[in-house]
């Protein structure tokens, strides 16, 4: 079983894996398009978290994690508890391309654009202002953004929106 990570999973997978490989999911973009009311915000002051949004012109680069056979059930249980806490993500099995040329089916969490937490029309400036002030059960929203930006940079994955947001949130939180 493979898991595709594009946000917090790339720096905090939280499950055992026997192999980690850079991977690409075609037809999707990584975006801060989901309000977070549990992990990085609250009902009163929602934060924003990354989600995969369908976009035929895009390819989302991230990491694919191979989960050992003896850990698959527990890994899915933990991921569902973490990712499906408010049902704003949809669990899908999709093909991802691995950097070594393999093509594998992976568990992928994509945004439900019909869910009340979906907010795909926010400007980058608005996203930065929300992220700079929000905090939830797993900590400050800014920490989530900055950890993701740092890990993407380590992996050599360019994401101009994430880099811009990280720079802007650093200014807003000084």
PDB file of C-alpha atoms in Angstrom:
ATOM      1  CA  UNK A   1       0.000   0.000   0.000  1.00  0.00           C
ATOM      2  CA  UNK A   2       1.238   3.468  -0.940  1.00  0.00           C
ATOM      3  CA  UNK A   3       0.219   6.809   0.591  1.00  0.00           C
ATOM      4  CA  UNK A   4       0.704  10.094  -1.310  1.00  0.00           C
ATOM      5  CA  UNK A   5       1.695  13.065   0.838  1.00  0.00           C
ATOM      6  CA  UNK A   6       1.723  16.680  -0.315  1.00  0.00           C
ATOM      7  CA  UNK A   7       1.320  18.742   2.896  1.00  0.00           C
ATOM      8  CA  UNK A   8       1.899  17.776   6.516  1.00  0.00           C
ATOM      9  CA  UNK A   9       2.439  14.122   5.593  1.00  0.00           C
ATOM     10  CA  UNK A  10       5.727  15.065   3.900  1.00  0.00           C
ATOM     11  CA  UNK A  11       7.187  16.332   7.191  1.00  0.00           C
ATOM     12  CA  UNK A  12       5.099  14.377   9.719  1.00  0.00           C
ATOM     13  CA  UNK A  13       3.772  11.150   8.198  1.00  0.00           C
ATOM     14  CA  UNK A  14       2.933   9.564  11.558  1.00  0.00           C
ATOM     15  CA  UNK A  15       2.998   5.982  10.264  1.00  0.00           C
ATOM     16  CA  UNK A  16       5.659   3.368   9.516  1.00  0.00           C
ATOM     17  CA  UNK A  17       6.907   3.166   5.965  1.00  0.00           C
ATOM     18  CA  UNK A  18       9.506   0.988   4.295  1.00  0.00           C
ATOM     19  CA  UNK A  19      10.175   3.279   1.347  1.00  0.00           C
ATOM     20  CA  UNK A  20       9.777   6.987   0.597  1.00  0.00           C
ATOM     21  CA  UNK A  21       9.968   8.142  -3.020  1.00  0.00           C
ATOM     22  CA  UNK A  22       9.363  11.554  -4.626  1.00  0.00           C
ATOM     23  CA  UNK A  23       6.094  11.290  -6.541  1.00  0.00           C
ATOM     24  CA  UNK A  24       3.768  13.254  -8.803  1.00  0.00           C
ATOM     25  CA  UNK A  25      -0.014  13.218  -8.914  1.00  0.00           C
ATOM     26  CA  UNK A  26      -1.197  14.496 -12.309  1.00  0.00           C
ATOM     27  CA  UNK A  27      -4.296  16.664 -12.618  1.00  0.00           C
ATOM     28  CA  UNK A  28      -4.213  18.109  -9.100  1.00  0.00           C
ATOM     29  CA  UNK A  29      -2.770  21.182  -7.394  1.00  0.00           C
ATOM     30  CA  UNK A  30      -1.733  21.692  -3.765  1.00  0.00           C
ATOM     31  CA  UNK A  31      -3.689  24.674  -2.378  1.00  0.00           C
ATOM     32  CA  UNK A  32      -4.695  26.236   0.917  1.00  0.00           C
ATOM     33  CA  UNK A  33      -8.358  25.752   0.097  1.00  0.00           C
ATOM     34  CA  UNK A  34      -9.757  24.108   3.216  1.00  0.00           C
ATOM     35  CA  UNK A  35     -10.700  25.802   6.465  1.00  0.00           C
ATOM     36  CA  UNK A  36      -9.239  24.024   9.474  1.00  0.00           C
ATOM     37  CA  UNK A  37     -11.513  23.960  12.503  1.00  0.00           C
ATOM     38  CA  UNK A  38      -9.698  21.217  14.424  1.00  0.00           C
ATOM     39  CA  UNK A  39      -5.972  20.849  13.795  1.00  0.00           C
ATOM     40  CA  UNK A  40      -4.832  24.365  12.781  1.00  0.00           C
ATOM     41  CA  UNK A  41      -7.800  26.521  13.730  1.00  0.00           C
ATOM     42  CA  UNK A  42     -11.070  26.540  15.634  1.00  0.00           C
ATOM     43  CA  UNK A  43     -14.744  26.993  14.797  1.00  0.00           C
ATOM     44  CA  UNK A  44     -14.454  30.588  16.032  1.00  0.00           C
ATOM     45  CA  UNK A  45     -11.214  31.324  14.190  1.00  0.00           C
ATOM     46  CA  UNK A  46     -10.632  28.811  11.378  1.00  0.00           C
ATOM     47  CA  UNK A  47      -7.197  28.301   9.957  1.00  0.00           C
ATOM     48  CA  UNK A  48      -6.310  26.959   6.514  1.00  0.00           C
ATOM     49  CA  UNK A  49      -4.793  23.645   5.522  1.00  0.00           C
ATOM     50  CA  UNK A  50      -3.597  22.283   2.239  1.00  0.00           C
ATOM     51  CA  UNK A  51      -5.796  20.145   0.070  1.00  0.00           C
ATOM     52  CA  UNK A  52      -5.574  18.700  -3.393  1.00  0.00           C
ATOM     53  CA  UNK A  53      -7.828  20.474  -5.834  1.00  0.00           C
ATOM     54  CA  UNK A  54      -8.556  19.074  -9.284  1.00  0.00           C
ATOM     55  CA  UNK A  55      -6.719  21.062 -11.955  1.00  0.00           C
ATOM     56  CA  UNK A  56      -6.025  19.358 -15.280  1.00  0.00           C
ATOM     57  CA  UNK A  57      -3.140  21.731 -16.045  1.00  0.00           C
ATOM     58  CA  UNK A  58      -1.317  20.930 -12.790  1.00  0.00           C
ATOM     59  CA  UNK A  59       0.830  18.167 -11.385  1.00  0.00           C
ATOM     60  CA  UNK A  60       1.298  18.003  -7.625  1.00  0.00           C
ATOM     61  CA  UNK A  61       4.738  16.892  -6.525  1.00  0.00           C
ATOM     62  CA  UNK A  62       5.096  15.272  -3.120  1.00  0.00           C
ATOM     63  CA  UNK A  63       6.188  12.011  -1.545  1.00  0.00           C
ATOM     64  CA  UNK A  64       4.848   8.486  -1.816  1.00  0.00           C
ATOM     65  CA  UNK A  65       5.246   6.250   1.211  1.00  0.00           C
ATOM     66  CA  UNK A  66       5.192   2.447   0.936  1.00  0.00           C
ATOM     67  CA  UNK A  67       3.563   0.994   4.038  1.00  0.00           C
ATOM     68  CA  UNK A  68       4.650  -2.469   5.214  1.00  0.00           C
ATOM     69  CA  UNK A  69       1.994  -5.169   4.888  1.00  0.00           C
ATOM     70  CA  UNK A  70       1.763  -5.675   8.655  1.00  0.00           C
ATOM     71  CA  UNK A  71       1.055  -1.960   9.259  1.00  0.00           C
ATOM     72  CA  UNK A  72      -1.540  -1.232   6.575  1.00  0.00           C
ATOM     73  CA  UNK A  73      -4.736  -1.561   8.659  1.00  0.00           C
ATOM     74  CA  UNK A  74      -3.379   0.519  11.520  1.00  0.00           C
ATOM     75  CA  UNK A  75      -1.979   3.117   9.106  1.00  0.00           C
ATOM     76  CA  UNK A  76      -5.347   3.537   7.389  1.00  0.00           C
ATOM     77  CA  UNK A  77      -7.084   3.793  10.759  1.00  0.00           C
ATOM     78  CA  UNK A  78      -4.690   6.529  11.902  1.00  0.00           C
ATOM     79  CA  UNK A  79      -4.849   8.402   8.595  1.00  0.00           C
ATOM     80  CA  UNK A  80      -8.631   8.334   8.569  1.00  0.00           C
ATOM     81  CA  UNK A  81      -8.717   9.626  12.128  1.00  0.00           C
ATOM     82  CA  UNK A  82      -6.312  12.426  11.190  1.00  0.00           C
ATOM     83  CA  UNK A  83      -7.483  13.346   7.690  1.00  0.00           C
ATOM     84  CA  UNK A  84     -11.211  12.612   7.801  1.00  0.00           C
ATOM     85  CA  UNK A  85     -11.945  14.317  11.125  1.00  0.00           C
ATOM     86  CA  UNK A  86     -14.593  16.562   9.543  1.00  0.00           C
ATOM     87  CA  UNK A  87     -15.182  14.730   6.239  1.00  0.00           C
ATOM     88  CA  UNK A  88     -13.805  17.654   4.195  1.00  0.00           C
ATOM     89  CA  UNK A  89     -11.325  15.327   2.490  1.00  0.00           C
ATOM     90  CA  UNK A  90     -12.300  12.434   0.282  1.00  0.00           C
ATOM     91  CA  UNK A  91     -10.174   9.296   0.398  1.00  0.00           C
ATOM     92  CA  UNK A  92      -9.304   8.098  -3.086  1.00  0.00           C
ATOM     93  CA  UNK A  93      -7.063   5.490  -4.688  1.00  0.00           C
ATOM     94  CA  UNK A  94      -5.204   7.168  -7.561  1.00  0.00           C
ATOM     95  CA  UNK A  95      -2.168   6.515  -9.702  1.00  0.00           C
ATOM     96  CA  UNK A  96       0.977   8.487  -8.875  1.00  0.00           C
ATOM     97  CA  UNK A  97       4.221   8.519 -10.802  1.00  0.00           C
ATOM     98  CA  UNK A  98       7.325   7.786  -8.746  1.00  0.00           C
ATOM     99  CA  UNK A  99      10.602   9.511  -9.535  1.00  0.00           C
ATOM    100  CA  UNK A 100      12.219   6.158 -10.323  1.00  0.00           C
ATOM    101  CA  UNK A 101       9.750   5.570 -13.182  1.00  0.00           C
ATOM    102  CA  UNK A 102       7.281   3.303 -11.399  1.00  0.00           C
ATOM    103  CA  UNK A 103       3.569   4.083 -11.454  1.00  0.00           C
ATOM    104  CA  UNK A 104       1.674   2.920  -8.362  1.00  0.00           C
ATOM    105  CA  UNK A 105      -1.790   3.178  -6.879  1.00  0.00           C
ATOM    106  CA  UNK A 106      -1.787   5.275  -3.727  1.00  0.00           C
ATOM    107  CA  UNK A 107      -4.206   6.422  -1.076  1.00  0.00           C
ATOM    108  CA  UNK A 108      -4.758  10.130  -1.683  1.00  0.00           C
ATOM    109  CA  UNK A 109      -6.813  12.684   0.237  1.00  0.00           C
ATOM    110  CA  UNK A 110      -8.493  15.287  -1.999  1.00  0.00           C
ATOM    111  CA  UNK A 111     -10.778  18.160  -1.052  1.00  0.00           C
ATOM    112  CA  UNK A 112     -14.545  17.813  -1.228  1.00  0.00           C
ATOM    113  CA  UNK A 113     -15.458  21.029  -3.052  1.00  0.00           C
ATOM    114  CA  UNK A 114     -19.057  20.664  -1.839  1.00  0.00           C
ATOM    115  CA  UNK A 115     -18.012  20.651   1.833  1.00  0.00           C
ATOM    116  CA  UNK A 116     -18.631  23.762   3.939  1.00  0.00           C
ATOM    117  CA  UNK A 117     -14.915  23.973   4.807  1.00  0.00           C
ATOM    118  CA  UNK A 118     -13.885  24.337   1.157  1.00  0.00           C
ATOM    119  CA  UNK A 119     -12.702  27.866   0.327  1.00  0.00           C
ATOM    120  CA  UNK A 120     -11.022  27.774  -3.047  1.00  0.00           C
ATOM    121  CA  UNK A 121     -11.460  31.447  -3.917  1.00  0.00           C
ATOM    122  CA  UNK A 122      -9.251  33.174  -1.319  1.00  0.00           C
ATOM    123  CA  UNK A 123      -6.461  35.469  -2.510  1.00  0.00           C
ATOM    124  CA  UNK A 124      -2.917  34.692  -1.378  1.00  0.00           C
ATOM    125  CA  UNK A 125      -2.935  37.791   0.832  1.00  0.00           C
ATOM    126  CA  UNK A 126      -6.140  36.658   2.554  1.00  0.00           C
ATOM    127  CA  UNK A 127      -4.677  33.174   3.005  1.00  0.00           C
ATOM    128  CA  UNK A 128      -1.556  34.651   4.613  1.00  0.00           C
ATOM    129  CA  UNK A 129      -3.585  36.773   7.047  1.00  0.00           C
ATOM    130  CA  UNK A 130      -5.686  33.780   8.114  1.00  0.00           C
ATOM    131  CA  UNK A 131      -2.658  31.507   8.514  1.00  0.00           C
ATOM    132  CA  UNK A 132      -0.756  34.136  10.505  1.00  0.00           C
ATOM    133  CA  UNK A 133      -3.407  34.379  13.227  1.00  0.00           C
ATOM    134  CA  UNK A 134      -4.958  30.897  13.471  1.00  0.00           C
ATOM    135  CA  UNK A 135      -4.104  28.101  15.874  1.00  0.00           C
ATOM    136  CA  UNK A 136      -5.756  24.777  16.659  1.00  0.00           C
ATOM    137  CA  UNK A 137      -5.332  21.461  18.417  1.00  0.00           C
ATOM    138  CA  UNK A 138      -2.067  20.653  16.627  1.00  0.00           C
ATOM    139  CA  UNK A 139      -0.601  24.138  17.019  1.00  0.00           C
ATOM    140  CA  UNK A 140      -0.232  27.380  15.097  1.00  0.00           C
ATOM    141  CA  UNK A 141      -1.330  27.476  11.480  1.00  0.00           C
ATOM    142  CA  UNK A 142       1.902  29.339  10.643  1.00  0.00           C
ATOM    143  CA  UNK A 143       3.919  26.362  11.913  1.00  0.00           C
ATOM    144  CA  UNK A 144       2.056  24.060   9.503  1.00  0.00           C
ATOM    145  CA  UNK A 145       2.800  26.366   6.568  1.00  0.00           C
ATOM    146  CA  UNK A 146       6.453  26.943   7.483  1.00  0.00           C
ATOM    147  CA  UNK A 147       7.143  23.233   8.090  1.00  0.00           C
ATOM    148  CA  UNK A 148       5.596  22.405   4.734  1.00  0.00           C
ATOM    149  CA  UNK A 149       7.559  25.157   2.946  1.00  0.00           C
ATOM    150  CA  UNK A 150      10.821  24.008   4.551  1.00  0.00           C
ATOM    151  CA  UNK A 151      10.284  20.365   3.626  1.00  0.00           C
ATOM    152  CA  UNK A 152       9.324  21.227   0.037  1.00  0.00           C
ATOM    153  CA  UNK A 153      12.539  23.265  -0.238  1.00  0.00           C
ATOM    154  CA  UNK A 154      14.592  20.352   1.173  1.00  0.00           C
ATOM    155  CA  UNK A 155      13.046  18.069  -1.435  1.00  0.00           C
ATOM    156  CA  UNK A 156      13.740  20.553  -4.238  1.00  0.00           C
ATOM    157  CA  UNK A 157      10.022  20.937  -4.971  1.00  0.00           C
ATOM    158  CA  UNK A 158       9.190  24.417  -6.189  1.00  0.00           C
ATOM    159  CA  UNK A 159       5.811  25.745  -5.128  1.00  0.00           C
ATOM    160  CA  UNK A 160       5.708  29.488  -5.709  1.00  0.00           C
ATOM    161  CA  UNK A 161       2.471  30.051  -3.791  1.00  0.00           C
ATOM    162  CA  UNK A 162       3.756  28.200  -0.721  1.00  0.00           C
ATOM    163  CA  UNK A 163       7.061  30.121  -0.837  1.00  0.00           C
ATOM    164  CA  UNK A 164       5.220  33.454  -1.160  1.00  0.00           C
ATOM    165  CA  UNK A 165       2.872  32.571   1.703  1.00  0.00           C
ATOM    166  CA  UNK A 166       5.778  31.520   3.936  1.00  0.00           C
ATOM    167  CA  UNK A 167       7.581  34.828   3.319  1.00  0.00           C
ATOM    168  CA  UNK A 168       4.412  36.842   3.901  1.00  0.00           C
ATOM    169  CA  UNK A 169       3.412  34.961   7.077  1.00  0.00           C
ATOM    170  CA  UNK A 170       6.899  35.491   8.507  1.00  0.00           C
ATOM    171  CA  UNK A 171       6.379  39.242   8.074  1.00  0.00           C
ATOM    172  CA  UNK A 172       2.870  39.160   9.538  1.00  0.00           C
ATOM    173  CA  UNK A 173       3.930  37.193  12.625  1.00  0.00           C
ATOM    174  CA  UNK A 174       6.939  39.327  13.565  1.00  0.00           C
TER     175      UNK A 174
END
